[in-house]
């Protein structure tokens, strides 16, 4: 069974990391072979007293207290997120690893769980569930964003019946042109149609094109927001196509737009 000091050897590093990250390492210890938590007999206070013996505090009582506080915060994070629970037997002050905790199991499992919560399936357009979300889950954030907005470009091209030579900002400008665009919504005020065109062109120009031309470093939270935006814009295109198809079925579809 790995010990916490093997997973995080330095006491100051342990103090500095976030409760969720430390919680992942803590869970890895608690789910290890012969861990007392497997039998529902893990107690936070006892655990902290034992763990403190594993670290060198360099004579600092303050660091010792911070380490205890960090472990307590990580332990509580595991409980709040359903990975640990109070023992329901004779020792309610003790905790056990839950079924979910056994499934998550370790630090990598916690990271995956957090990524899933950051980008839940319910938010995602089906195309992005296939093309972008797996890349996001792998931590390939720049590639995930590029694929999300490439999907937006490809979907727009198909929806507007454009050839492969129409790409990027010019494609979006044509498809959502407020007067002539095949995907514009003529039931809206012209100003709103212009705004939607600007939204589409701005999204492609800002988030798809830079990644096409150079290496772009994107952090996790930023990537999440970009992918959710791409999903929203894809759903707008789906709605426009549904409206156009409904008008066509009624024999009322105009030559351009709806």
PDB file of N, CA, C and O in Angstrom, residues 125-133 143-159 171-172 200 204 207-208 212 227 230-231 233-235 237-238:
ATOM      1  N   UNK A 125     -23.230  19.360 -27.293  1.00  0.00           N
ATOM      2  CA  UNK A 125     -23.816  18.959 -28.572  1.00  0.00           C
ATOM      3  C   UNK A 125     -23.270  17.576 -28.919  1.00  0.00           C
ATOM      4  O   UNK A 125     -22.101  17.277 -28.645  1.00  0.00           O
ATOM      5  N   UNK A 126     -24.070  16.695 -29.510  1.00  0.00           N
ATOM      6  CA  UNK A 126     -23.612  15.332 -29.797  1.00  0.00           C
ATOM      7  C   UNK A 126     -22.302  15.273 -30.580  1.00  0.00           C
ATOM      8  O   UNK A 126     -21.472  14.389 -30.339  1.00  0.00           O
ATOM      9  N   UNK A 127     -22.101  16.205 -31.505  1.00  0.00           N
ATOM     10  CA  UNK A 127     -20.852  16.209 -32.269  1.00  0.00           C
ATOM     11  C   UNK A 127     -19.646  16.413 -31.365  1.00  0.00           C
ATOM     12  O   UNK A 127     -18.592  15.791 -31.558  1.00  0.00           O
ATOM     13  N   UNK A 128     -19.786  17.272 -30.358  1.00  0.00           N
ATOM     14  CA  UNK A 128     -18.662  17.564 -29.469  1.00  0.00           C
ATOM     15  C   UNK A 128     -18.442  16.450 -28.461  1.00  0.00           C
ATOM     16  O   UNK A 128     -17.316  16.266 -27.988  1.00  0.00           O
ATOM     17  N   UNK A 129     -19.489  15.717 -28.127  1.00  0.00           N
ATOM     18  CA  UNK A 129     -19.302  14.540 -27.284  1.00  0.00           C
ATOM     19  C   UNK A 129     -18.370  13.552 -27.955  1.00  0.00           C
ATOM     20  O   UNK A 129     -17.570  12.881 -27.292  1.00  0.00           O
ATOM     21  N   UNK A 130     -18.449  13.494 -29.262  1.00  0.00           N
ATOM     22  CA  UNK A 130     -17.612  12.569 -30.017  1.00  0.00           C
ATOM     23  C   UNK A 130     -16.239  13.141 -30.321  1.00  0.00           C
ATOM     24  O   UNK A 130     -15.221  12.459 -30.168  1.00  0.00           O
ATOM     25  N   UNK A 131     -16.183  14.418 -30.719  1.00  0.00           N
ATOM     26  CA  UNK A 131     -14.943  14.967 -31.269  1.00  0.00           C
ATOM     27  C   UNK A 131     -14.095  15.775 -30.292  1.00  0.00           C
ATOM     28  O   UNK A 131     -12.873  15.817 -30.433  1.00  0.00           O
ATOM     29  N   UNK A 132     -14.724  16.449 -29.340  1.00  0.00           N
ATOM     30  CA  UNK A 132     -13.978  17.372 -28.476  1.00  0.00           C
ATOM     31  C   UNK A 132     -13.857  16.897 -27.038  1.00  0.00           C
ATOM     32  O   UNK A 132     -12.804  17.036 -26.419  1.00  0.00           O
ATOM     33  N   UNK A 133     -14.932  16.372 -26.484  1.00  0.00           N
ATOM     34  CA  UNK A 133     -14.915  16.022 -25.062  1.00  0.00           C
ATOM     35  C   UNK A 133     -13.846  14.985 -24.717  1.00  0.00           C
ATOM     36  O   UNK A 133     -13.164  15.111 -23.688  1.00  0.00           O
ATOM     37  N   UNK A 143      -6.208  21.198 -28.407  1.00  0.00           N
ATOM     38  CA  UNK A 143      -6.745  20.371 -29.494  1.00  0.00           C
ATOM     39  C   UNK A 143      -8.258  20.217 -29.363  1.00  0.00           C
ATOM     40  O   UNK A 143      -8.982  20.218 -30.367  1.00  0.00           O
ATOM     41  N   UNK A 144      -8.745  20.093 -28.137  1.00  0.00           N
ATOM     42  CA  UNK A 144     -10.185  19.966 -27.921  1.00  0.00           C
ATOM     43  C   UNK A 144     -10.926  21.207 -28.406  1.00  0.00           C
ATOM     44  O   UNK A 144     -11.976  21.114 -29.050  1.00  0.00           O
ATOM     45  N   UNK A 145     -10.373  22.380 -28.106  1.00  0.00           N
ATOM     46  CA  UNK A 145     -10.995  23.635 -28.548  1.00  0.00           C
ATOM     47  C   UNK A 145     -10.968  23.732 -30.072  1.00  0.00           C
ATOM     48  O   UNK A 145     -11.966  24.114 -30.702  1.00  0.00           O
ATOM     49  N   UNK A 146      -9.843  23.405 -30.671  1.00  0.00           N
ATOM     50  CA  UNK A 146      -9.747  23.450 -32.134  1.00  0.00           C
ATOM     51  C   UNK A 146     -10.791  22.533 -32.768  1.00  0.00           C
ATOM     52  O   UNK A 146     -11.490  22.924 -33.717  1.00  0.00           O
ATOM     53  N   UNK A 147     -10.925  21.310 -32.254  1.00  0.00           N
ATOM     54  CA  UNK A 147     -11.888  20.364 -32.817  1.00  0.00           C
ATOM     55  C   UNK A 147     -13.321  20.856 -32.635  1.00  0.00           C
ATOM     56  O   UNK A 147     -14.169  20.653 -33.504  1.00  0.00           O
ATOM     57  N   UNK A 148     -13.592  21.523 -31.520  1.00  0.00           N
ATOM     58  CA  UNK A 148     -14.941  22.030 -31.277  1.00  0.00           C
ATOM     59  C   UNK A 148     -15.329  23.070 -32.313  1.00  0.00           C
ATOM     60  O   UNK A 148     -16.436  23.044 -32.871  1.00  0.00           O
ATOM     61  N   UNK A 149     -14.408  23.990 -32.603  1.00  0.00           N
ATOM     62  CA  UNK A 149     -14.749  25.051 -33.547  1.00  0.00           C
ATOM     63  C   UNK A 149     -14.579  24.605 -35.000  1.00  0.00           C
ATOM     64  O   UNK A 149     -15.236  25.150 -35.889  1.00  0.00           O
ATOM     65  N   UNK A 150     -13.767  23.589 -35.232  1.00  0.00           N
ATOM     66  CA  UNK A 150     -13.747  22.986 -36.562  1.00  0.00           C
ATOM     67  C   UNK A 150     -15.098  22.326 -36.833  1.00  0.00           C
ATOM     68  O   UNK A 150     -15.626  22.400 -37.950  1.00  0.00           O
ATOM     69  N   UNK A 151     -15.672  21.675 -35.810  1.00  0.00           N
ATOM     70  CA  UNK A 151     -16.998  21.072 -35.961  1.00  0.00           C
ATOM     71  C   UNK A 151     -18.040  22.137 -36.278  1.00  0.00           C
ATOM     72  O   UNK A 151     -18.941  21.925 -37.097  1.00  0.00           O
ATOM     73  N   UNK A 152     -17.908  23.310 -35.627  1.00  0.00           N
ATOM     74  CA  UNK A 152     -18.827  24.409 -35.920  1.00  0.00           C
ATOM     75  C   UNK A 152     -18.687  24.846 -37.379  1.00  0.00           C
ATOM     76  O   UNK A 152     -19.688  25.081 -38.069  1.00  0.00           O
ATOM     77  N   UNK A 153     -17.462  24.939 -37.872  1.00  0.00           N
ATOM     78  CA  UNK A 153     -17.209  25.334 -39.260  1.00  0.00           C
ATOM     79  C   UNK A 153     -17.777  24.295 -40.233  1.00  0.00           C
ATOM     80  O   UNK A 153     -18.472  24.640 -41.198  1.00  0.00           O
ATOM     81  N   UNK A 154     -17.493  23.020 -39.974  1.00  0.00           N
ATOM     82  CA  UNK A 154     -17.952  21.952 -40.864  1.00  0.00           C
ATOM     83  C   UNK A 154     -19.480  21.891 -40.893  1.00  0.00           C
ATOM     84  O   UNK A 154     -20.096  21.738 -41.957  1.00  0.00           O
ATOM     85  N   UNK A 155     -20.106  22.028 -39.732  1.00  0.00           N
ATOM     86  CA  UNK A 155     -21.562  21.982 -39.658  1.00  0.00           C
ATOM     87  C   UNK A 155     -22.188  23.153 -40.400  1.00  0.00           C
ATOM     88  O   UNK A 155     -23.193  23.003 -41.103  1.00  0.00           O
ATOM     89  N   UNK A 156     -21.593  24.332 -40.255  1.00  0.00           N
ATOM     90  CA  UNK A 156     -22.104  25.512 -40.963  1.00  0.00           C
ATOM     91  C   UNK A 156     -21.975  25.336 -42.469  1.00  0.00           C
ATOM     92  O   UNK A 156     -22.902  25.663 -43.223  1.00  0.00           O
ATOM     93  N   UNK A 157     -20.851  24.812 -42.909  1.00  0.00           N
ATOM     94  CA  UNK A 157     -20.641  24.612 -44.352  1.00  0.00           C
ATOM     95  C   UNK A 157     -21.687  23.658 -44.917  1.00  0.00           C
ATOM     96  O   UNK A 157     -22.263  23.905 -45.983  1.00  0.00           O
ATOM     97  N   UNK A 158     -21.947  22.559 -44.201  1.00  0.00           N
ATOM     98  CA  UNK A 158     -22.934  21.595 -44.681  1.00  0.00           C
ATOM     99  C   UNK A 158     -24.341  22.184 -44.642  1.00  0.00           C
ATOM    100  O   UNK A 158     -25.127  22.007 -45.583  1.00  0.00           O
ATOM    101  N   UNK A 159     -24.657  22.898 -43.573  1.00  0.00           N
ATOM    102  CA  UNK A 159     -25.996  23.464 -43.434  1.00  0.00           C
ATOM    103  C   UNK A 159     -26.283  24.516 -44.491  1.00  0.00           C
ATOM    104  O   UNK A 159     -27.416  24.664 -44.960  1.00  0.00           O
ATOM    105  N   UNK A 171     -16.780  32.160 -44.373  1.00  0.00           N
ATOM    106  CA  UNK A 171     -17.876  31.187 -44.391  1.00  0.00           C
ATOM    107  C   UNK A 171     -18.988  31.617 -43.447  1.00  0.00           C
ATOM    108  O   UNK A 171     -20.174  31.639 -43.822  1.00  0.00           O
ATOM    109  N   UNK A 172     -18.625  31.963 -42.219  1.00  0.00           N
ATOM    110  CA  UNK A 172     -19.639  32.340 -41.240  1.00  0.00           C
ATOM    111  C   UNK A 172     -20.350  33.632 -41.641  1.00  0.00           C
ATOM    112  O   UNK A 172     -21.562  33.788 -41.430  1.00  0.00           O
ATOM    113  N   UNK A 200     -21.024  34.507 -34.599  1.00  0.00           N
ATOM    114  CA  UNK A 200     -20.464  33.345 -35.292  1.00  0.00           C
ATOM    115  C   UNK A 200     -19.077  33.646 -35.854  1.00  0.00           C
ATOM    116  O   UNK A 200     -18.146  32.846 -35.698  1.00  0.00           O
ATOM    117  N   UNK A 204     -15.404  31.915 -34.515  1.00  0.00           N
ATOM    118  CA  UNK A 204     -14.468  31.209 -35.397  1.00  0.00           C
ATOM    119  C   UNK A 204     -13.131  31.949 -35.466  1.00  0.00           C
ATOM    120  O   UNK A 204     -12.059  31.347 -35.380  1.00  0.00           O
ATOM    121  N   UNK A 207     -11.353  31.633 -31.776  1.00  0.00           N
ATOM    122  CA  UNK A 207     -11.070  30.360 -31.135  1.00  0.00           C
ATOM    123  C   UNK A 207     -10.646  29.234 -32.074  1.00  0.00           C
ATOM    124  O   UNK A 207      -9.958  28.317 -31.646  1.00  0.00           O
ATOM    125  N   UNK A 208     -11.065  29.297 -33.343  1.00  0.00           N
ATOM    126  CA  UNK A 208     -10.649  28.251 -34.266  1.00  0.00           C
ATOM    127  C   UNK A 208      -9.419  28.666 -35.062  1.00  0.00           C
ATOM    128  O   UNK A 208      -8.439  27.928 -35.148  1.00  0.00           O
ATOM    129  N   UNK A 212      -5.324  27.160 -35.650  1.00  0.00           N
ATOM    130  CA  UNK A 212      -4.953  26.638 -36.962  1.00  0.00           C
ATOM    131  C   UNK A 212      -3.583  27.143 -37.381  1.00  0.00           C
ATOM    132  O   UNK A 212      -2.894  26.501 -38.185  1.00  0.00           O
ATOM    133  N   UNK A 227     -15.484  25.444 -25.281  1.00  0.00           N
ATOM    134  CA  UNK A 227     -16.195  24.283 -25.819  1.00  0.00           C
ATOM    135  C   UNK A 227     -17.696  24.413 -25.567  1.00  0.00           C
ATOM    136  O   UNK A 227     -18.514  24.070 -26.438  1.00  0.00           O
ATOM    137  N   UNK A 230     -18.972  26.721 -28.205  1.00  0.00           N
ATOM    138  CA  UNK A 230     -19.107  26.031 -29.481  1.00  0.00           C
ATOM    139  C   UNK A 230     -20.345  25.145 -29.492  1.00  0.00           C
ATOM    140  O   UNK A 230     -21.067  25.078 -30.495  1.00  0.00           O
ATOM    141  N   UNK A 231     -20.620  24.479 -28.376  1.00  0.00           N
ATOM    142  CA  UNK A 231     -21.805  23.630 -28.274  1.00  0.00           C
ATOM    143  C   UNK A 231     -23.073  24.464 -28.439  1.00  0.00           C
ATOM    144  O   UNK A 231     -24.005  24.069 -29.158  1.00  0.00           O
ATOM    145  N   UNK A 233     -23.413  27.318 -30.033  1.00  0.00           N
ATOM    146  CA  UNK A 233     -23.534  27.783 -31.413  1.00  0.00           C
ATOM    147  C   UNK A 233     -23.964  26.651 -32.344  1.00  0.00           C
ATOM    148  O   UNK A 233     -24.750  26.876 -33.280  1.00  0.00           O
ATOM    149  N   UNK A 234     -23.482  25.448 -32.086  1.00  0.00           N
ATOM    150  CA  UNK A 234     -23.931  24.301 -32.878  1.00  0.00           C
ATOM    151  C   UNK A 234     -25.432  24.054 -32.688  1.00  0.00           C
ATOM    152  O   UNK A 234     -26.137  23.712 -33.642  1.00  0.00           O
ATOM    153  N   UNK A 235     -25.910  24.243 -31.485  1.00  0.00           N
ATOM    154  CA  UNK A 235     -27.341  24.057 -31.229  1.00  0.00           C
ATOM    155  C   UNK A 235     -28.173  25.135 -31.926  1.00  0.00           C
ATOM    156  O   UNK A 235     -29.309  24.878 -32.346  1.00  0.00           O
ATOM    157  N   UNK A 237     -27.400  26.373 -34.862  1.00  0.00           N
ATOM    158  CA  UNK A 237     -27.465  25.903 -36.247  1.00  0.00           C
ATOM    159  C   UNK A 237     -28.501  24.782 -36.372  1.00  0.00           C
ATOM    160  O   UNK A 237     -29.284  24.748 -37.332  1.00  0.00           O
ATOM    161  N   UNK A 238     -28.524  23.879 -35.410  1.00  0.00           N
ATOM    162  CA  UNK A 238     -29.537  22.809 -35.425  1.00  0.00           C
ATOM    163  C   UNK A 238     -30.943  23.402 -35.436  1.00  0.00           C
ATOM    164  O   UNK A 238     -31.830  22.933 -36.168  1.00  0.00           O
TER     165      UNK A 238
END
